[in-house]
Amino acid sequence: MMEFTYDGIVRAGFGFYNPNHAAALICALLPFCWNGFLRWKQKTTRTGFALAAILLTTGLAMTFSRTGILIFFFELFLFALLQKERHWRVTLVFILAGIVLFATAGALARFTLDRAFLNRFDIWRAGVSLIAANPLNGVGFGNSGRLATAFLLRDDINCRTLINSHLTLLTEFGMGIGLLWNLPILYALFTGRRITSVYISFAGLVLSACSASIFDWGILFDFRNQGGLSTINFVLSWLLFLLFLGETIWLCCRKFCLSAFGGAAMTVLILYGIIFLFAENAPKIRNNMIIQSTPEIAIVLYENEISLKTIVTFLQKSGISGYRLPLYGNSAIPANDEETVILFGQAAEYATYYAGHPLYLVNPPVLLPLPKTVRRVYLKRFPKQYRLIEQAEAAGIPVIFD
C-alpha cells in the first residue's frame, strides 16, 4: 500500500488510506468541540472540549492536508459569524492555536503551487468535458478517472477519480442522479444555518468533497474487496459518508421552505448549464462502448491488461479518429460490413471471428496463425517474434515496429 508523504515525512491517515479523508473527518468533528466549549459552563466539561479540539487540530496538522487546513479556518470564520453572540476573541484564540500547531508540524510549508495542486484543475476540466458529452447517463460507475486519463489529460497525469466527489458522481451517473445529490445539499446550505454546529460541519464536508474524493464511490460500494484497501479504511469511509448523509437529512428535515427549494433547484440548473460552456471534445459512452464517430469507423478490441491510454495513444498516432471501443475490451462484438477491426495483444485470438474484415494486429501472440485478411502487423522489437515476422513477410503483410 502506497504511503502519502511530504518532504520525507509520512502523512498521518489515522486508519484512512488517504490523509485528506482523515482531515475531512477531523474538520467535521471540530465544530462540535468549539460549540461545546462555549455552551457548557462547567470547567471540567469545557476543559474536555478544549483538549478534544487541541488533539483534533494536532491530528489535522499531522495529515499535512492543505484542503483540511483551509477548511479549518473557513469553519472557524463561519463559527464566529453564525453565533448569536460574536465570540471573536475565542475564535481568534482558536485561529492562533491552529496556526501555531500547523507551523510547528511544518504543514503550512505545503502551501505551494505544486503539481498535486495544479493538476486538479486539469482533472476537473476533463470531468466537466465528460459530463457535457454524456449528460444523461454519465460514463458509468468507476470510469470517470480512466476515461479522463486516456482521452483528456497529459501523459504525466493519471487519476482513478476526478479528485472531487461531487463531480465524480455527476460524471459517472449523469445529471439525473446528480440532481438527486446536489439539490438536497444546496437546500441544506440555504436553510440550515440555525443549527450551527451541524451546519458548519456539513459545509466543511461539502467543501472537502469539492477538493478531494472523500466519498470514494469505487471503495464505498466495493463490499467484496473494499477497493483493495484495509477493513478499517472501509469502515471509516462509511462512517464519514453516513455522517454526511445524517447531517444532510437533519438540516433538510426542518420546516419546508419553498423559496429556498426553488433557489436550490435554480442554482443546480445554472451550474449544469455552465458545464456546457467549458466543455472540450470528449468521448461519448453508449452501452459500455466508447464512440468516436467520424466517416472512418473501426472496431477496437484489447486484453484488459492493456491500459486504455495505450490504446488511445496508438489510435491517435495511427490517424484513426473514428472507432467503437469497448470500455473493457476482451470480448467479441458484432461488426458492420464496412468496419475495420483492430486487435491488441491476446485479443488477436478473435481474428477468425472477424475473418471477413480488414484486420490490424498490434503485438499479437507469437504463434498466432495470421489470417489472409490481415492488412498490417504492429510489433515491438523482441527477438522471439521472428516466427510471426516470417509469417507476415511470406504473406506480404507489412510489419511496422514500434
Short mmCIF file of C-alpha atoms in Angstrom, two decimals:
data_model
loop_
_atom_site.label_atom_id
_atom_site.label_comp_id
_atom_site.label_asym_id
_atom_site.label_seq_id
_atom_site.Cartn_x
_atom_site.Cartn_y
_atom_site.Cartn_z
CA MET A 1 0.00 0.00 0.00
CA MET A 2 1.43 3.36 -1.04
CA GLU A 3 2.10 5.85 1.74
CA PHE A 4 1.36 9.55 1.36
CA THR A 5 4.46 11.56 2.20
CA TYR A 6 5.62 15.16 2.23
CA ASP A 7 9.30 16.09 2.29
CA GLY A 8 10.16 12.62 3.58
CA ILE A 9 7.51 12.73 6.35
CA VAL A 10 4.72 10.15 6.28
CA ARG A 11 1.36 11.93 6.40
CA ALA A 12 -0.93 10.50 9.10
CA GLY A 13 -4.16 8.89 7.91
CA PHE A 14 -5.42 7.62 11.29
CA GLY A 15 -6.87 4.50 9.72
CA PHE A 16 -7.80 6.14 6.41
CA TYR A 17 -5.77 5.22 3.35
CA ASN A 18 -5.81 8.87 2.23
CA PRO A 19 -4.83 11.54 4.80
CA ASN A 20 -7.17 14.02 3.09
CA HIS A 21 -10.11 11.85 4.12
CA ALA A 22 -8.91 11.84 7.72
CA ALA A 23 -8.61 15.63 7.57
CA ALA A 24 -12.20 15.88 6.32
CA LEU A 25 -13.49 13.84 9.26
CA ILE A 26 -11.44 15.87 11.76
CA CYS A 27 -12.80 19.12 10.33
CA ALA A 28 -16.32 17.71 10.56
CA LEU A 29 -15.87 16.97 14.29
CA LEU A 30 -14.17 20.23 15.34
CA PRO A 31 -17.30 22.49 15.23
CA PHE A 32 -18.96 20.30 17.86
CA CYS A 33 -15.93 20.74 20.13
CA TRP A 34 -15.94 24.51 19.67
CA ASN A 35 -19.65 24.70 20.32
CA GLY A 36 -19.36 22.52 23.42
CA PHE A 37 -16.57 24.73 24.76
CA LEU A 38 -18.79 27.82 24.52
CA ARG A 39 -22.07 26.24 25.60
CA TRP A 40 -21.01 24.28 28.66
CA LYS A 41 -20.17 26.31 31.76
CA GLN A 42 -18.63 23.57 33.90
CA LYS A 43 -14.86 23.91 33.91
CA THR A 44 -14.28 20.15 33.67
CA THR A 45 -16.56 19.82 30.64
CA ARG A 46 -15.14 22.89 28.95
CA THR A 47 -11.62 21.61 29.55
CA GLY A 48 -12.59 18.29 27.96
CA PHE A 49 -13.92 20.03 24.85
CA ALA A 50 -10.82 22.24 24.69
CA LEU A 51 -8.50 19.23 24.92
CA ALA A 52 -10.52 17.40 22.27
CA ALA A 53 -10.23 20.43 19.96
CA ILE A 54 -6.48 20.63 20.55
CA LEU A 55 -5.99 16.92 19.88
CA LEU A 56 -8.10 17.04 16.73
CA THR A 57 -6.25 20.13 15.46
CA THR A 58 -2.93 18.42 16.17
CA GLY A 59 -4.14 15.40 14.23
CA LEU A 60 -5.18 17.69 11.37
CA ALA A 61 -1.67 19.14 11.29
CA MET A 62 -0.23 15.62 11.09
CA THR A 63 -2.28 14.87 7.97
CA PHE A 64 -0.49 17.73 6.12
CA SER A 65 -3.74 18.27 4.22
CA ARG A 66 -3.90 21.69 2.57
CA THR A 67 -7.63 21.32 1.99
CA GLY A 68 -8.11 20.35 5.63
CA ILE A 69 -6.22 23.40 6.89
CA LEU A 70 -8.21 25.76 4.65
CA ILE A 71 -11.48 24.13 5.78
CA PHE A 72 -10.34 24.56 9.40
CA PHE A 73 -10.03 28.35 9.03
CA PHE A 74 -13.21 28.55 6.95
CA GLU A 75 -15.17 26.72 9.64
CA LEU A 76 -13.76 28.94 12.38
CA PHE A 77 -14.80 32.08 10.50
CA LEU A 78 -18.26 30.64 9.86
CA PHE A 79 -18.50 29.58 13.51
CA ALA A 80 -17.83 33.11 14.73
CA LEU A 81 -20.19 34.58 12.14
CA LEU A 82 -23.17 32.36 12.96
CA GLN A 83 -23.04 32.64 16.74
CA LYS A 84 -25.78 34.80 18.28
CA GLU A 85 -23.08 36.41 20.37
CA ARG A 86 -19.95 37.23 18.43
CA HIS A 87 -17.14 35.29 20.10
CA TRP A 88 -14.35 36.85 18.08
CA ARG A 89 -11.84 36.69 20.92
CA VAL A 90 -12.36 32.97 21.45
CA THR A 91 -12.27 32.44 17.69
CA LEU A 92 -9.01 34.38 17.47
CA VAL A 93 -7.52 32.12 20.14
CA PHE A 94 -8.57 29.06 18.14
CA ILE A 95 -7.08 30.55 14.98
CA LEU A 96 -3.76 31.38 16.65
CA ALA A 97 -3.60 27.92 18.23
CA GLY A 98 -4.22 26.38 14.83
CA ILE A 99 -1.52 28.47 13.17
CA VAL A 100 0.99 27.50 15.88
CA LEU A 101 0.19 23.79 15.58
CA PHE A 102 0.26 23.82 11.76
CA ALA A 103 3.50 25.81 11.66
CA THR A 104 5.16 23.59 14.29
CA ALA A 105 4.26 20.45 12.33
CA GLY A 106 5.52 22.03 9.09
CA ALA A 107 2.13 21.68 7.40
CA LEU A 108 1.99 25.33 6.32
CA ALA A 109 5.04 24.76 4.11
CA ARG A 110 2.86 22.63 1.81
CA PHE A 111 1.08 25.71 0.50
CA THR A 112 2.94 25.91 -2.79
CA LEU A 113 1.79 25.68 -6.41
CA ASP A 114 2.97 22.12 -7.00
CA ARG A 115 1.61 19.53 -9.43
CA ALA A 116 -0.62 17.91 -6.84
CA PHE A 117 -2.45 21.26 -6.64
CA LEU A 118 -2.33 22.43 -10.24
CA ASN A 119 -3.22 19.07 -11.78
CA ARG A 120 -6.59 19.21 -10.03
CA PHE A 121 -7.76 21.94 -12.41
CA ASP A 122 -6.90 19.83 -15.47
CA ILE A 123 -8.69 16.83 -13.94
CA TRP A 124 -11.79 18.87 -13.11
CA ARG A 125 -11.85 20.32 -16.63
CA ALA A 126 -11.68 16.77 -18.01
CA GLY A 127 -14.59 15.75 -15.78
CA VAL A 128 -16.66 18.71 -16.98
CA SER A 129 -15.98 17.70 -20.58
CA LEU A 130 -17.00 14.09 -19.92
CA ILE A 131 -20.32 15.03 -18.33
CA ALA A 132 -21.04 17.53 -21.12
CA ALA A 133 -20.57 14.72 -23.66
CA ASN A 134 -22.63 12.26 -21.58
CA PRO A 135 -25.16 14.39 -19.66
CA LEU A 136 -27.98 11.89 -19.12
CA ASN A 137 -26.41 8.55 -18.22
CA GLY A 138 -22.85 9.58 -17.44
CA VAL A 139 -19.85 7.43 -18.30
CA GLY A 140 -20.60 4.56 -15.94
CA PHE A 141 -19.55 3.60 -12.44
CA GLY A 142 -15.79 3.75 -11.92
CA ASN A 143 -14.99 5.01 -15.43
CA SER A 144 -14.51 8.76 -14.91
CA GLY A 145 -10.82 8.78 -13.98
CA ARG A 146 -9.96 6.08 -16.50
CA LEU A 147 -11.57 7.97 -19.39
CA ALA A 148 -10.18 11.33 -18.31
CA THR A 149 -6.68 9.84 -18.14
CA ALA A 150 -6.96 8.14 -21.53
CA PHE A 151 -8.55 10.93 -23.57
CA LEU A 152 -8.28 14.32 -21.91
CA LEU A 153 -5.20 14.56 -19.70
CA ARG A 154 -1.48 14.88 -20.29
CA ASP A 155 0.62 11.72 -20.25
CA ASP A 156 2.03 12.57 -16.82
CA ILE A 157 -1.41 12.76 -15.16
CA ASN A 158 -3.07 9.52 -14.14
CA CYS A 159 -6.19 9.54 -11.97
CA ARG A 160 -8.72 6.97 -10.74
CA THR A 161 -11.34 9.54 -9.69
CA LEU A 162 -11.79 13.21 -10.54
CA ILE A 163 -10.44 14.37 -7.12
CA ASN A 164 -13.90 15.77 -6.43
CA SER A 165 -16.63 13.53 -5.04
CA HIS A 166 -19.47 15.68 -6.40
CA LEU A 167 -18.02 15.87 -9.91
CA THR A 168 -17.12 12.17 -9.94
CA LEU A 169 -20.70 11.19 -9.05
CA LEU A 170 -22.15 13.58 -11.63
CA THR A 171 -19.79 12.37 -14.36
CA GLU A 172 -20.31 8.67 -13.70
CA PHE A 173 -24.08 8.65 -13.13
CA GLY A 174 -25.32 11.62 -15.14
CA MET A 175 -27.31 14.73 -14.33
CA GLY A 176 -30.44 12.85 -13.21
CA ILE A 177 -28.68 11.16 -10.29
CA GLY A 178 -26.58 14.29 -9.87
CA LEU A 179 -29.74 16.33 -9.30
CA LEU A 180 -30.82 13.97 -6.50
CA TRP A 181 -27.39 14.50 -4.91
CA ASN A 182 -26.88 18.22 -5.47
CA LEU A 183 -30.38 19.51 -4.73
CA PRO A 184 -30.59 18.36 -1.06
CA ILE A 185 -27.04 19.64 -0.45
CA LEU A 186 -27.84 23.13 -1.71
CA TYR A 187 -31.21 23.18 0.06
CA ALA A 188 -29.48 22.26 3.33
CA LEU A 189 -26.91 25.03 2.79
CA PHE A 190 -29.70 27.54 2.11
CA THR A 191 -31.86 26.67 5.13
CA GLY A 192 -29.77 25.05 7.88
CA ARG A 193 -27.83 27.96 9.36
CA ARG A 194 -29.71 27.94 12.67
CA ILE A 195 -28.29 24.52 13.63
CA THR A 196 -24.83 26.00 13.94
CA SER A 197 -22.53 23.07 14.69
CA VAL A 198 -24.19 20.66 12.27
CA TYR A 199 -24.32 23.32 9.56
CA ILE A 200 -20.63 24.21 9.87
CA SER A 201 -19.61 20.55 9.93
CA PHE A 202 -21.78 19.89 6.89
CA ALA A 203 -20.46 22.91 4.98
CA GLY A 204 -16.90 21.78 5.69
CA LEU A 205 -17.63 18.31 4.31
CA VAL A 206 -19.25 19.78 1.20
CA LEU A 207 -16.13 21.84 0.51
CA SER A 208 -13.79 18.96 1.36
CA ALA A 209 -15.61 16.81 -1.20
CA CYS A 210 -15.01 19.54 -3.79
CA SER A 211 -11.24 19.27 -3.45
CA ALA A 212 -10.77 15.57 -2.67
CA SER A 213 -12.55 12.25 -3.22
CA ILE A 214 -13.52 11.95 0.44
CA PHE A 215 -16.54 9.93 -0.71
CA ASP A 216 -14.77 7.41 -2.91
CA TRP A 217 -17.64 5.65 -4.66
CA GLY A 218 -15.45 2.85 -6.02
CA ILE A 219 -14.35 1.93 -2.49
CA LEU A 220 -17.61 2.61 -0.66
CA PHE A 221 -19.60 0.21 -2.82
CA ASP A 222 -16.96 -2.46 -3.21
CA PHE A 223 -18.27 -4.66 -0.41
CA ARG A 224 -16.26 -7.67 -1.53
CA ASN A 225 -12.74 -6.28 -1.94
CA GLN A 226 -13.10 -2.87 -0.22
CA GLY A 227 -11.16 -1.28 -3.07
CA GLY A 228 -8.16 -3.47 -2.25
CA LEU A 229 -7.61 -1.45 0.95
CA SER A 230 -7.90 -2.23 4.66
CA THR A 231 -11.11 -3.00 6.51
CA ILE A 232 -10.58 -0.08 8.89
CA ASN A 233 -10.34 2.30 5.90
CA PHE A 234 -13.60 0.84 4.57
CA VAL A 235 -15.36 1.24 7.92
CA LEU A 236 -14.09 4.79 8.46
CA SER A 237 -15.06 5.76 4.90
CA TRP A 238 -18.61 4.57 5.54
CA LEU A 239 -18.74 6.40 8.88
CA LEU A 240 -17.69 9.61 7.14
CA PHE A 241 -20.29 9.08 4.41
CA LEU A 242 -23.06 8.26 6.91
CA LEU A 243 -22.15 11.35 8.94
CA PHE A 244 -22.58 13.45 5.81
CA LEU A 245 -25.91 11.82 4.94
CA GLY A 246 -27.14 12.22 8.50
CA GLU A 247 -26.25 15.91 8.57
CA THR A 248 -27.92 16.43 5.18
CA ILE A 249 -31.15 14.82 6.39
CA TRP A 250 -31.03 16.69 9.71
CA LEU A 251 -30.62 20.06 8.01
CA CYS A 252 -33.26 19.36 5.36
CA CYS A 253 -35.91 17.99 7.74
CA ARG A 254 -36.91 21.36 9.08
CA LYS A 255 -39.95 23.37 8.09
CA PHE A 256 -40.10 23.22 4.29
CA CYS A 257 -39.20 26.48 2.57
CA LEU A 258 -40.46 26.66 -0.99
CA SER A 259 -38.39 29.72 -1.92
CA ALA A 260 -35.18 28.07 -0.67
CA PHE A 261 -36.01 24.88 -2.56
CA GLY A 262 -36.66 26.89 -5.72
CA GLY A 263 -33.39 28.76 -5.25
CA ALA A 264 -31.51 25.48 -4.79
CA ALA A 265 -33.10 23.99 -7.92
CA MET A 266 -32.31 27.10 -9.95
CA THR A 267 -28.70 27.09 -8.72
CA VAL A 268 -28.28 23.44 -9.75
CA LEU A 269 -29.68 24.13 -13.21
CA ILE A 270 -27.40 27.15 -13.66
CA LEU A 271 -24.36 25.09 -12.61
CA TYR A 272 -25.33 22.35 -15.05
CA GLY A 273 -25.69 24.95 -17.80
CA ILE A 274 -22.24 26.34 -17.07
CA ILE A 275 -20.78 22.86 -17.57
CA PHE A 276 -21.53 23.02 -21.29
CA LEU A 277 -19.69 26.35 -21.63
CA PHE A 278 -16.35 24.89 -20.53
CA ALA A 279 -16.53 21.50 -22.20
CA GLU A 280 -13.91 20.17 -24.59
CA ASN A 281 -14.21 17.27 -27.03
CA ALA A 282 -14.74 14.12 -25.01
CA PRO A 283 -15.76 10.55 -25.93
CA LYS A 284 -19.40 9.52 -25.82
CA ILE A 285 -20.34 6.32 -23.97
CA ARG A 286 -23.20 4.19 -25.31
CA ASN A 287 -23.95 0.71 -23.95
CA ASN A 288 -20.49 0.37 -22.37
CA MET A 289 -18.93 1.36 -25.70
CA ILE A 290 -16.72 4.37 -26.36
CA ILE A 291 -17.92 6.01 -29.56
CA GLN A 292 -15.69 8.29 -31.61
CA SER A 293 -17.81 8.81 -34.69
CA THR A 294 -16.23 10.06 -37.94
CA PRO A 295 -16.52 8.74 -41.52
CA GLU A 296 -13.88 6.05 -40.94
CA ILE A 297 -15.08 3.51 -38.36
CA ALA A 298 -13.13 0.70 -36.77
CA ILE A 299 -13.80 -1.81 -34.01
CA VAL A 300 -11.02 -1.98 -31.43
CA LEU A 301 -10.62 -4.94 -29.06
CA TYR A 302 -7.90 -5.40 -26.47
CA GLU A 303 -6.98 -7.50 -23.48
CA ASN A 304 -7.85 -5.84 -20.19
CA GLU A 305 -4.21 -5.82 -19.06
CA ILE A 306 -3.51 -3.16 -21.69
CA SER A 307 -4.33 0.34 -20.45
CA LEU A 308 -6.94 2.38 -22.25
CA LYS A 309 -4.37 5.19 -22.51
CA THR A 310 -2.08 2.91 -24.53
CA ILE A 311 -4.92 2.07 -26.93
CA VAL A 312 -5.97 5.68 -27.41
CA THR A 313 -2.37 6.85 -27.95
CA PHE A 314 -1.85 4.21 -30.63
CA LEU A 315 -5.09 5.17 -32.42
CA GLN A 316 -4.17 8.86 -32.38
CA LYS A 317 -0.67 8.19 -33.75
CA SER A 318 -2.15 5.98 -36.46
CA GLY A 319 -4.59 8.67 -37.53
CA ILE A 320 -7.64 6.57 -36.65
CA SER A 321 -10.23 9.04 -35.43
CA GLY A 322 -13.47 7.07 -35.81
CA TYR A 323 -13.95 3.87 -33.85
CA ARG A 324 -16.03 1.80 -31.45
CA LEU A 325 -14.04 0.83 -28.40
CA PRO A 326 -15.46 -1.27 -25.54
CA LEU A 327 -14.83 0.10 -22.06
CA TYR A 328 -13.49 -3.33 -21.23
CA GLY A 329 -12.14 -4.85 -24.40
CA ASN A 330 -11.60 -8.61 -24.14
CA SER A 331 -14.84 -9.80 -25.77
CA ALA A 332 -16.00 -10.02 -29.38
CA ILE A 333 -18.74 -7.68 -30.60
CA PRO A 334 -20.61 -7.76 -33.92
CA ALA A 335 -19.04 -5.70 -36.69
CA ASN A 336 -20.71 -3.93 -39.58
CA ASP A 337 -19.67 -4.89 -43.10
CA GLU A 338 -17.62 -1.75 -43.69
CA GLU A 339 -15.75 -1.77 -40.37
CA THR A 340 -12.06 -2.41 -39.96
CA VAL A 341 -11.06 -4.44 -36.89
CA ILE A 342 -8.01 -3.61 -34.75
CA LEU A 343 -6.93 -6.28 -32.25
CA PHE A 344 -4.44 -5.66 -29.44
CA GLY A 345 -2.43 -8.37 -27.72
CA GLN A 346 -4.33 -11.56 -26.85
CA ALA A 347 -7.49 -10.12 -28.42
CA ALA A 348 -5.89 -11.21 -31.74
CA GLU A 349 -7.41 -14.63 -30.96
CA TYR A 350 -10.68 -13.17 -32.28
CA ALA A 351 -9.11 -12.83 -35.74
CA THR A 352 -11.03 -15.82 -37.09
CA TYR A 353 -14.29 -14.34 -35.79
CA TYR A 354 -13.65 -11.28 -37.97
CA ALA A 355 -12.27 -13.23 -40.92
CA GLY A 356 -14.31 -11.20 -43.43
CA HIS A 357 -12.99 -7.84 -42.26
CA PRO A 358 -9.69 -5.98 -42.79
CA LEU A 359 -7.58 -6.76 -39.73
CA TYR A 360 -4.82 -4.82 -38.00
CA LEU A 361 -2.92 -6.69 -35.28
CA VAL A 362 -0.94 -4.92 -32.58
CA ASN A 363 1.58 -7.10 -30.68
CA PRO A 364 -0.34 -10.34 -31.27
CA PRO A 365 0.74 -13.71 -29.75
CA VAL A 366 3.94 -15.03 -31.34
CA LEU A 367 2.45 -18.34 -32.54
CA LEU A 368 -0.78 -16.86 -33.89
CA PRO A 369 -1.59 -18.06 -37.47
CA LEU A 370 -2.15 -14.92 -39.50
CA PRO A 371 -5.49 -14.84 -41.40
CA LYS A 372 -5.45 -13.73 -45.02
CA THR A 373 -7.40 -10.55 -44.25
CA VAL A 374 -4.63 -9.11 -42.05
CA ARG A 375 -3.58 -5.79 -43.55
CA ARG A 376 -0.81 -4.83 -41.16
CA VAL A 377 1.01 -6.09 -38.06
CA TYR A 378 2.48 -3.76 -35.44
CA LEU A 379 5.26 -5.23 -33.30
CA LYS A 380 7.77 -4.28 -30.70
CA ARG A 381 11.35 -5.33 -31.41
CA PHE A 382 11.53 -8.58 -29.47
CA PRO A 383 13.82 -11.36 -30.75
CA LYS A 384 11.26 -14.13 -30.12
CA GLN A 385 8.88 -12.68 -32.68
CA TYR A 386 10.87 -13.88 -35.68
CA ARG A 387 8.25 -16.58 -36.47
CA LEU A 388 5.50 -14.01 -36.64
CA ILE A 389 7.66 -11.77 -38.80
CA GLU A 390 8.43 -14.65 -41.16
CA GLN A 391 4.71 -15.41 -41.49
CA ALA A 392 3.91 -11.81 -42.27
CA GLU A 393 6.73 -11.49 -44.84
CA ALA A 394 5.68 -14.72 -46.56
CA ALA A 395 2.11 -13.43 -46.87
CA GLY A 396 3.24 -9.98 -47.98
CA ILE A 397 1.83 -8.31 -44.85
CA PRO A 398 3.67 -5.14 -43.82
CA VAL A 399 5.24 -5.25 -40.36
CA ILE A 400 5.67 -1.96 -38.51
CA PHE A 401 7.95 -1.81 -35.49
CA ASP A 402 7.20 0.47 -32.58
#
